[in-house]
CSV table of C-alpha atoms in Angstrom, one decimal:
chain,number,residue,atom,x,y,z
A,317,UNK,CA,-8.6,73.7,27.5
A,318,UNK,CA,-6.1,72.4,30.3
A,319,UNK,CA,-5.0,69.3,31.6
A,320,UNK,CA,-4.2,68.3,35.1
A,321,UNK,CA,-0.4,66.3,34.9
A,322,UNK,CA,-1.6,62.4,35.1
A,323,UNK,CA,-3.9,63.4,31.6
A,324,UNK,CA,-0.9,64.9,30.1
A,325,UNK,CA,1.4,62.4,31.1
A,326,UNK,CA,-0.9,59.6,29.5
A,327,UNK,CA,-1.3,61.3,26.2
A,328,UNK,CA,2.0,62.1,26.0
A,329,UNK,CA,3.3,58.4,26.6
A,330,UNK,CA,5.3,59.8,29.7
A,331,UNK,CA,5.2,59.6,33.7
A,332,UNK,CA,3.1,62.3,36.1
A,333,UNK,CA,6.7,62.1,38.4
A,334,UNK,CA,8.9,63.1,34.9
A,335,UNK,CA,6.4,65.8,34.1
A,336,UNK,CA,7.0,67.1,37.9
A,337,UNK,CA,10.7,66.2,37.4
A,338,UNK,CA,10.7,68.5,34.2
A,339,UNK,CA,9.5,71.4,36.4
A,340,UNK,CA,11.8,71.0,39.6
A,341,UNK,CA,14.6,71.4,37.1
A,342,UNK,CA,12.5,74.4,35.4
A,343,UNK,CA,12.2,73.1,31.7
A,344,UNK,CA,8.6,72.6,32.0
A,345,UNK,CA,6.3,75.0,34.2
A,346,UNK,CA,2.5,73.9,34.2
A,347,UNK,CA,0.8,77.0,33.2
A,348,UNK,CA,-1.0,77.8,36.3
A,349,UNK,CA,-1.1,75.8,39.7
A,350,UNK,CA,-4.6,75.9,41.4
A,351,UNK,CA,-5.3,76.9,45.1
A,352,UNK,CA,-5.2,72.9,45.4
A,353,UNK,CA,-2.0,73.1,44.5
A,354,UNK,CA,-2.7,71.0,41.5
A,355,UNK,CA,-1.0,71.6,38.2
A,356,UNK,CA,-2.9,72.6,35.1
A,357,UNK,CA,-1.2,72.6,31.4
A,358,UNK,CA,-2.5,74.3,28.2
A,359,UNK,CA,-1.6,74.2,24.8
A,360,UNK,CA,1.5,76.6,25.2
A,361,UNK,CA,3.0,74.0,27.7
A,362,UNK,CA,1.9,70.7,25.7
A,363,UNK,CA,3.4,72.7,22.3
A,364,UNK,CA,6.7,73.0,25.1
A,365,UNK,CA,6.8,69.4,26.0
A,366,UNK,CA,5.9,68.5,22.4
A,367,UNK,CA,9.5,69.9,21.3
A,368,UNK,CA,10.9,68.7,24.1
A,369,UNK,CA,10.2,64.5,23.4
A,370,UNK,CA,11.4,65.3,20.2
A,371,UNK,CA,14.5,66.3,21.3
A,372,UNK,CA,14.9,63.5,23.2
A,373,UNK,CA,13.9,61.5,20.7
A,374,UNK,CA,17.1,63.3,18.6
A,375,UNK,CA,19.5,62.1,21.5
A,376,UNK,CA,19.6,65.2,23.4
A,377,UNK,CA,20.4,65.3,27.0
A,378,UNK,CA,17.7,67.6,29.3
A,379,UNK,CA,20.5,70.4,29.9
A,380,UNK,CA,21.2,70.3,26.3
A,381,UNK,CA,17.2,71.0,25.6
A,382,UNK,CA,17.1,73.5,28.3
A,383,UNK,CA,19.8,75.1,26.7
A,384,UNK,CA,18.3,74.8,23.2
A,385,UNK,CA,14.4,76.4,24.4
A,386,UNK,CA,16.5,79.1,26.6
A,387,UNK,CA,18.6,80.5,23.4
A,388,UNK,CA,15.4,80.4,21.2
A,389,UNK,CA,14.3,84.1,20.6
A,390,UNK,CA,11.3,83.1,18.2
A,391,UNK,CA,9.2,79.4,19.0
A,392,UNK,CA,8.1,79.3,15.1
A,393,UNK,CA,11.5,78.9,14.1
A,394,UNK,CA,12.0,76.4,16.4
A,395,UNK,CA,9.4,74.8,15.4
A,396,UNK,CA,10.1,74.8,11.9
A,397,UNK,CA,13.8,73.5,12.4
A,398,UNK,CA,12.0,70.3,14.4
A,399,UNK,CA,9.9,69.8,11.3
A,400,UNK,CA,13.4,69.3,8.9
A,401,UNK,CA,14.9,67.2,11.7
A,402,UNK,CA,11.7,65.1,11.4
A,403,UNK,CA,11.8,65.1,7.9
A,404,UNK,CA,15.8,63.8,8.1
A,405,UNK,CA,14.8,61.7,10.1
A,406,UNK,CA,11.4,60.2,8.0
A,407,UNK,CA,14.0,60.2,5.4
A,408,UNK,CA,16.2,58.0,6.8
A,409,UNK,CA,13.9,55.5,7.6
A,410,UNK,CA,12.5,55.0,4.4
A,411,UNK,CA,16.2,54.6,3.3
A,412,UNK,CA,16.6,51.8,5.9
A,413,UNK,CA,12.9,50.4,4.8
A,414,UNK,CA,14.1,50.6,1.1
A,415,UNK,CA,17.4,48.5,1.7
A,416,UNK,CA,15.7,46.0,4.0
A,417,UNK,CA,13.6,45.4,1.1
A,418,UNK,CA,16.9,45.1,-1.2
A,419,UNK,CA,18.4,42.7,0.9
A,420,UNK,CA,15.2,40.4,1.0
A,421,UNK,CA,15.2,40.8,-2.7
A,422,UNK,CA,18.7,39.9,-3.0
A,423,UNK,CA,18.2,36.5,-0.4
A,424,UNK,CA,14.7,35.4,-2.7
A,425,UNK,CA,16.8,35.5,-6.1
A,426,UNK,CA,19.7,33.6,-4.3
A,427,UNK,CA,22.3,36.3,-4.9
A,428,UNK,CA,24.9,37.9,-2.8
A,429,UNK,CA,23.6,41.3,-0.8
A,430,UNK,CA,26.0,44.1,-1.6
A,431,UNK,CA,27.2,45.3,1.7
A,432,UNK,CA,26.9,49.1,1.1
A,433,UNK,CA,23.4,48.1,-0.2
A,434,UNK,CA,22.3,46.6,3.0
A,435,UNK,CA,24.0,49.7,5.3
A,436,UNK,CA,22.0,51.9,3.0
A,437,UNK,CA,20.4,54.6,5.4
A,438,UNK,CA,21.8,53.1,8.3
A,439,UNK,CA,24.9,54.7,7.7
A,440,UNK,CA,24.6,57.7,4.8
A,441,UNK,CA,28.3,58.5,5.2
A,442,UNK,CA,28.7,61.4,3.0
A,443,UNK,CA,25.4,63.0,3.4
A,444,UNK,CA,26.9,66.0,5.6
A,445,UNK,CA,29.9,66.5,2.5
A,446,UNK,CA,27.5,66.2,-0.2
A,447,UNK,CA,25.0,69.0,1.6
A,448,UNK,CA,28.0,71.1,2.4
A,449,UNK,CA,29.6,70.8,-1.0
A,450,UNK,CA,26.8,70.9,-3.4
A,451,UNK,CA,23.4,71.3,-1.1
A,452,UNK,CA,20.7,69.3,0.1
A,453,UNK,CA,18.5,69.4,-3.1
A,454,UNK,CA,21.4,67.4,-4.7
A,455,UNK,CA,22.0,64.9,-1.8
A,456,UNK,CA,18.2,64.5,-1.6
A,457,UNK,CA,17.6,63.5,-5.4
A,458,UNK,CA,21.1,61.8,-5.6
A,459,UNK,CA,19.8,59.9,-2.9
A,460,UNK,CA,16.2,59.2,-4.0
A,461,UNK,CA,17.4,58.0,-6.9
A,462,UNK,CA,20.2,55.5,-6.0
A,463,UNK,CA,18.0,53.9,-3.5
A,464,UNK,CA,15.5,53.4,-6.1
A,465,UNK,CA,17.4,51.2,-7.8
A,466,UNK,CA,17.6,47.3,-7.6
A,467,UNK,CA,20.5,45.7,-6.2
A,468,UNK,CA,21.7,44.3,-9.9
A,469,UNK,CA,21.2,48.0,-11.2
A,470,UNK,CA,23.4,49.5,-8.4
A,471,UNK,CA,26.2,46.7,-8.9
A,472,UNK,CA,25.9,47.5,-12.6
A,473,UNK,CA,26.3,51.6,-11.9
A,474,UNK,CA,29.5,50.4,-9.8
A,475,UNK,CA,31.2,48.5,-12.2
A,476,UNK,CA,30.3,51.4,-15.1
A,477,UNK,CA,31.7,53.9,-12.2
A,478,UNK,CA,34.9,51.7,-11.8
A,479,UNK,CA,35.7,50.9,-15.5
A,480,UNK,CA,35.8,54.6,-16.2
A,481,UNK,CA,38.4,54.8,-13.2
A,482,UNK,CA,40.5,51.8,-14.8
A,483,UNK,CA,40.2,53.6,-17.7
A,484,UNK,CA,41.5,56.9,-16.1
A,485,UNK,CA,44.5,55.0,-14.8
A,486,UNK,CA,45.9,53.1,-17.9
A,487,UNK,CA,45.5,56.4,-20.0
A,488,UNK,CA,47.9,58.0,-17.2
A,489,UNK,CA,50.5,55.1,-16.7
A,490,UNK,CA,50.7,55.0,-20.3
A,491,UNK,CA,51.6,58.6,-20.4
A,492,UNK,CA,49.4,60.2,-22.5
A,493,UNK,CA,48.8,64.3,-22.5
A,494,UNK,CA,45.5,65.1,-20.2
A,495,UNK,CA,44.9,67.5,-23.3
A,496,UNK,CA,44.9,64.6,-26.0
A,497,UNK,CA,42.4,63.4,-27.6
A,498,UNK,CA,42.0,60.3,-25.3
A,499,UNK,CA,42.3,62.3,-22.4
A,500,UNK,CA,39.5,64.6,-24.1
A,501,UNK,CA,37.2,61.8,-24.4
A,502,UNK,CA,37.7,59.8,-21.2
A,503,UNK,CA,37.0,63.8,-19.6
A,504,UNK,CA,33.3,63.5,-21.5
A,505,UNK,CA,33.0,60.3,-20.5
A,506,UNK,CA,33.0,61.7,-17.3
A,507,UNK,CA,31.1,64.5,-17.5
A,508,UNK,CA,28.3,62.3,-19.1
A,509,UNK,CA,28.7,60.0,-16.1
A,510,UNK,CA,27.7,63.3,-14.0
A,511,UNK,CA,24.8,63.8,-16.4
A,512,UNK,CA,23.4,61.0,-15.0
A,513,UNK,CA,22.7,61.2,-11.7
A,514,UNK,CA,19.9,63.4,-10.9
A,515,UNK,CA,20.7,66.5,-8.7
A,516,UNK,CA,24.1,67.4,-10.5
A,517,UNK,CA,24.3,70.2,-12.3
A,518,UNK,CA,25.3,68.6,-15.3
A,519,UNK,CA,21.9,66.4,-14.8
A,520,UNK,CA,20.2,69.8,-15.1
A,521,UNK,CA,21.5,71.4,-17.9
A,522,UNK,CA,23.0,74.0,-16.2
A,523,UNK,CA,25.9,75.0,-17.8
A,524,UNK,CA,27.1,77.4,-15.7
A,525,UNK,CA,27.2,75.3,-12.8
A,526,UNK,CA,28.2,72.3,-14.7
A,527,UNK,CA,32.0,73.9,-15.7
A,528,UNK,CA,32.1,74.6,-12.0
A,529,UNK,CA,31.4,71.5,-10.5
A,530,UNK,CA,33.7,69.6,-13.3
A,531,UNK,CA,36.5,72.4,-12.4
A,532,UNK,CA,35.6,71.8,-8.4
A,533,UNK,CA,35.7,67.6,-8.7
A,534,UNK,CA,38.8,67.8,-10.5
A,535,UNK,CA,40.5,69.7,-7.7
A,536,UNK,CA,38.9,67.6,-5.1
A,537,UNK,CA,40.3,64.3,-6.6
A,538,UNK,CA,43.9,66.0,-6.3
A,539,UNK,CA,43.1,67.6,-2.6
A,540,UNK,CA,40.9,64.5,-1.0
A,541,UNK,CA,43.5,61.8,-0.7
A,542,UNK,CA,40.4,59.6,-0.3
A,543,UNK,CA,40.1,60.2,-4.1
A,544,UNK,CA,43.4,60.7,-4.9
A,545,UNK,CA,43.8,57.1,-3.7
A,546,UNK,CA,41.1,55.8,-6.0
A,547,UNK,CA,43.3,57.4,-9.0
A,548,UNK,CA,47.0,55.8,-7.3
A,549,UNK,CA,47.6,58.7,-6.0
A,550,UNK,CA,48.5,62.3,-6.5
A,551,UNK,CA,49.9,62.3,-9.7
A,552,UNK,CA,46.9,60.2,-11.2
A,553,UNK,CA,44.7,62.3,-9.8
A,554,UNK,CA,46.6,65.1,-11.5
A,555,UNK,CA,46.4,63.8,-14.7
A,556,UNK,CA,42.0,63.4,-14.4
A,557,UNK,CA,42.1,67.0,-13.0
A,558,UNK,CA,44.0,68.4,-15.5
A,559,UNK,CA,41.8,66.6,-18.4
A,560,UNK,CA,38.9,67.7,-16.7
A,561,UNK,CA,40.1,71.1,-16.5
A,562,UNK,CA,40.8,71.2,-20.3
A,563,UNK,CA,37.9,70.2,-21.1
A,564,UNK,CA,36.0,72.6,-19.2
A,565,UNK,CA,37.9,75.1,-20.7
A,566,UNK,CA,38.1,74.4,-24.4
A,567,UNK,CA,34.7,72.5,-24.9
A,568,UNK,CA,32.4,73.7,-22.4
A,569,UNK,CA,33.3,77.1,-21.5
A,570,UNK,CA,33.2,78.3,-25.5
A,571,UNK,CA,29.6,77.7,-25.9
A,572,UNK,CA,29.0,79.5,-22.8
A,573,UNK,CA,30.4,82.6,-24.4
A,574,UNK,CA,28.3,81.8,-27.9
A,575,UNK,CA,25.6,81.4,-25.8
A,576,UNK,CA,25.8,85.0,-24.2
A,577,UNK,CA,26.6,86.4,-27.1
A,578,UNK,CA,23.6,85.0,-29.1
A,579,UNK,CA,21.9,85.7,-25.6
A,580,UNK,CA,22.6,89.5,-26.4
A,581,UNK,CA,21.9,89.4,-29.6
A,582,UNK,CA,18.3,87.7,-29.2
A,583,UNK,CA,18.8,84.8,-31.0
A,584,UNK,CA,18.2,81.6,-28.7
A,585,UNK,CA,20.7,79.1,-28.7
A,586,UNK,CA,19.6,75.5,-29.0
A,587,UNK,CA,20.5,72.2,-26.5
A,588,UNK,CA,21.8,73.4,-22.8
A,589,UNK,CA,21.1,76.5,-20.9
A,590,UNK,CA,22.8,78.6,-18.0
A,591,UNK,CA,21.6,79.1,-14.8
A,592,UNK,CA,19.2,81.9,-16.7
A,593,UNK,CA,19.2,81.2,-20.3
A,594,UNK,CA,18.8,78.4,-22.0
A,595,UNK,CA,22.1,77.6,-24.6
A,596,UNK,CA,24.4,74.9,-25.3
A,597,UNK,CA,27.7,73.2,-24.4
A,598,UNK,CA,30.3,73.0,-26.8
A,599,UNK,CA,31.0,69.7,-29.4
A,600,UNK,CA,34.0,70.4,-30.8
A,601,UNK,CA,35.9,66.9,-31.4
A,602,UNK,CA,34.7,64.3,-29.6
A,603,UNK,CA,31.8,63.0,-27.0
A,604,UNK,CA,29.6,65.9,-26.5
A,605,UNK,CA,27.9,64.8,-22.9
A,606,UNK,CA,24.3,63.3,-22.6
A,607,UNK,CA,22.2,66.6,-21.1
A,608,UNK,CA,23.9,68.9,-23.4
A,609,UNK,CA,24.0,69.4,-26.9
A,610,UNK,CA,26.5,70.8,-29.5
A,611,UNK,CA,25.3,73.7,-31.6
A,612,UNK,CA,26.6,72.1,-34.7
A,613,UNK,CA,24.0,69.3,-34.4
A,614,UNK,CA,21.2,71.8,-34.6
């Protein structure tokens, strides 16, 4: 099947004179000109112009397209990579959908719209560091699942977020030892604050990746001075690291060994697992973190 330019150009919501324009320039040849002189496109060209609009659609300039088809060595890959960007894209407009509804919610109950509610979508600004940090599975179900909520449940996770900070700081001002037993407990604290958004690690049990991440965040807080603001600076941010660090060490990291050594001995180990096999988290003293359970509780 073929179709002569003015049918293309009205299925494909563009003009006959951009479809001529797009070959002048050579990013779109018809597939065969007739002894009329007329132009005739099949499905290999409309599949062409297909990616094409959607890379306009994306923002991107007509050399920048050209230069995009002319590197492509295999058109199913390209063709694949246009189905995540439409996905991102799908994606983001549900976000947007989701906070519209929020904020219409917010103005029918006769409340005050949080702002980072409303932006929600419009402006996901740590998508790219979450994806690069921790990968898209956990920005995508972090995501899902903040958006989900109502307005007064995501004000309530704030304050819950922001109390354990306050908590963080008097504990350091006042000088106690990140390896103290307050220290110890404001560290599960937080590690059961990561337990509860979905995505994490810690969320899913995984105990390997769990001491990582809570190894990772706590150098992050200290690096970032975005976070190392949020604890007054380096030295607070020192303090949460170092607690974190402890903790990871002396209750999470020795039921990881039990749990390989039961592991090798063939008896299962009850409560958390590893990437591969499923074990526990150590108790010791105490909070033992929602998501994980201490052996001697079995």
């Amino acid at each position: 099947m073929e179709w002569m330019v003015h049918e293309l150009a009205a299925r494909a919501g563009v003009t006959s004179r951009t479809l001529r324009h797009y070959d002048r320039i050579g990013l779109l040849a018809p597939s065969r000109v007739g002894t009329n002189g007329y132009r005739y496109y099949g499905p290999g060209a409309v599949a062409r112009l297909q990616r094409i609009l959607l890379m306009r659609q994306l923002g991107l300039g007509l050399s920048a397209i050209a230069g995009v088809l002319a590197e492509e060595v295999d058109e199913r890959d390209g063709l694949r990579a246009h189905i995540v960007a439409l996905e991102g894209e799908r994606d983001r407009i549900e976000q947007q959908i989701q906070a519209v509804r929020e904020t219409l919610e917010a103005v029918l109950a006769g409340t005050e719209p949080c702002m980072d509610v409303m932006l929600g979508g419009f402006n996901d600004r740590y998508k790219d560091e979450v994806i690069s940090r921790w990968g898209e599975h956990a920005f995508r179900v972090s995501n899902d699942w903040w958006h989900a909520k109502s307005i007064d449940q995501q004000q309530a996770w704030q304050q819950a977020s922001d109390d354990l900070v306050a908590a963080w700081i008097v504990a350091w001002k006042a000088g106690v030892s990140p390896t103290s037993e307050r220290a110890q407990s404001l560290a599960a604290r937080h590690v059961q604050w990561l337990c509860e958004i979905p995505g994490t690690p810690t969320a899913e049990g995984d105990l390997d990746r769990s001491i990582q991440m809570v190894k990772g965040l706590g150098h992050m807080y200290v690096n970032d001075p975005r976070f190392a603001a949020t604890y007054h600076g380096a030295e607070g941010a020192a303090f949460v690291r170092d607690a974190l660090h402890e903790y990871a060490q002396t209750r999470m990291q020795p039921l990881h060994r039990l749990a390989d050594l039961a592991g090798a001995a063939g008896t299962p180990v009850s409560g958390a697992r590893t990437s591969s096999t499923p074990h526990t988290v150590a108790g010791g003293t105490g909070p033992t973190p929602r998501g994980f359970r201490s052996t001697e509780s079995d």
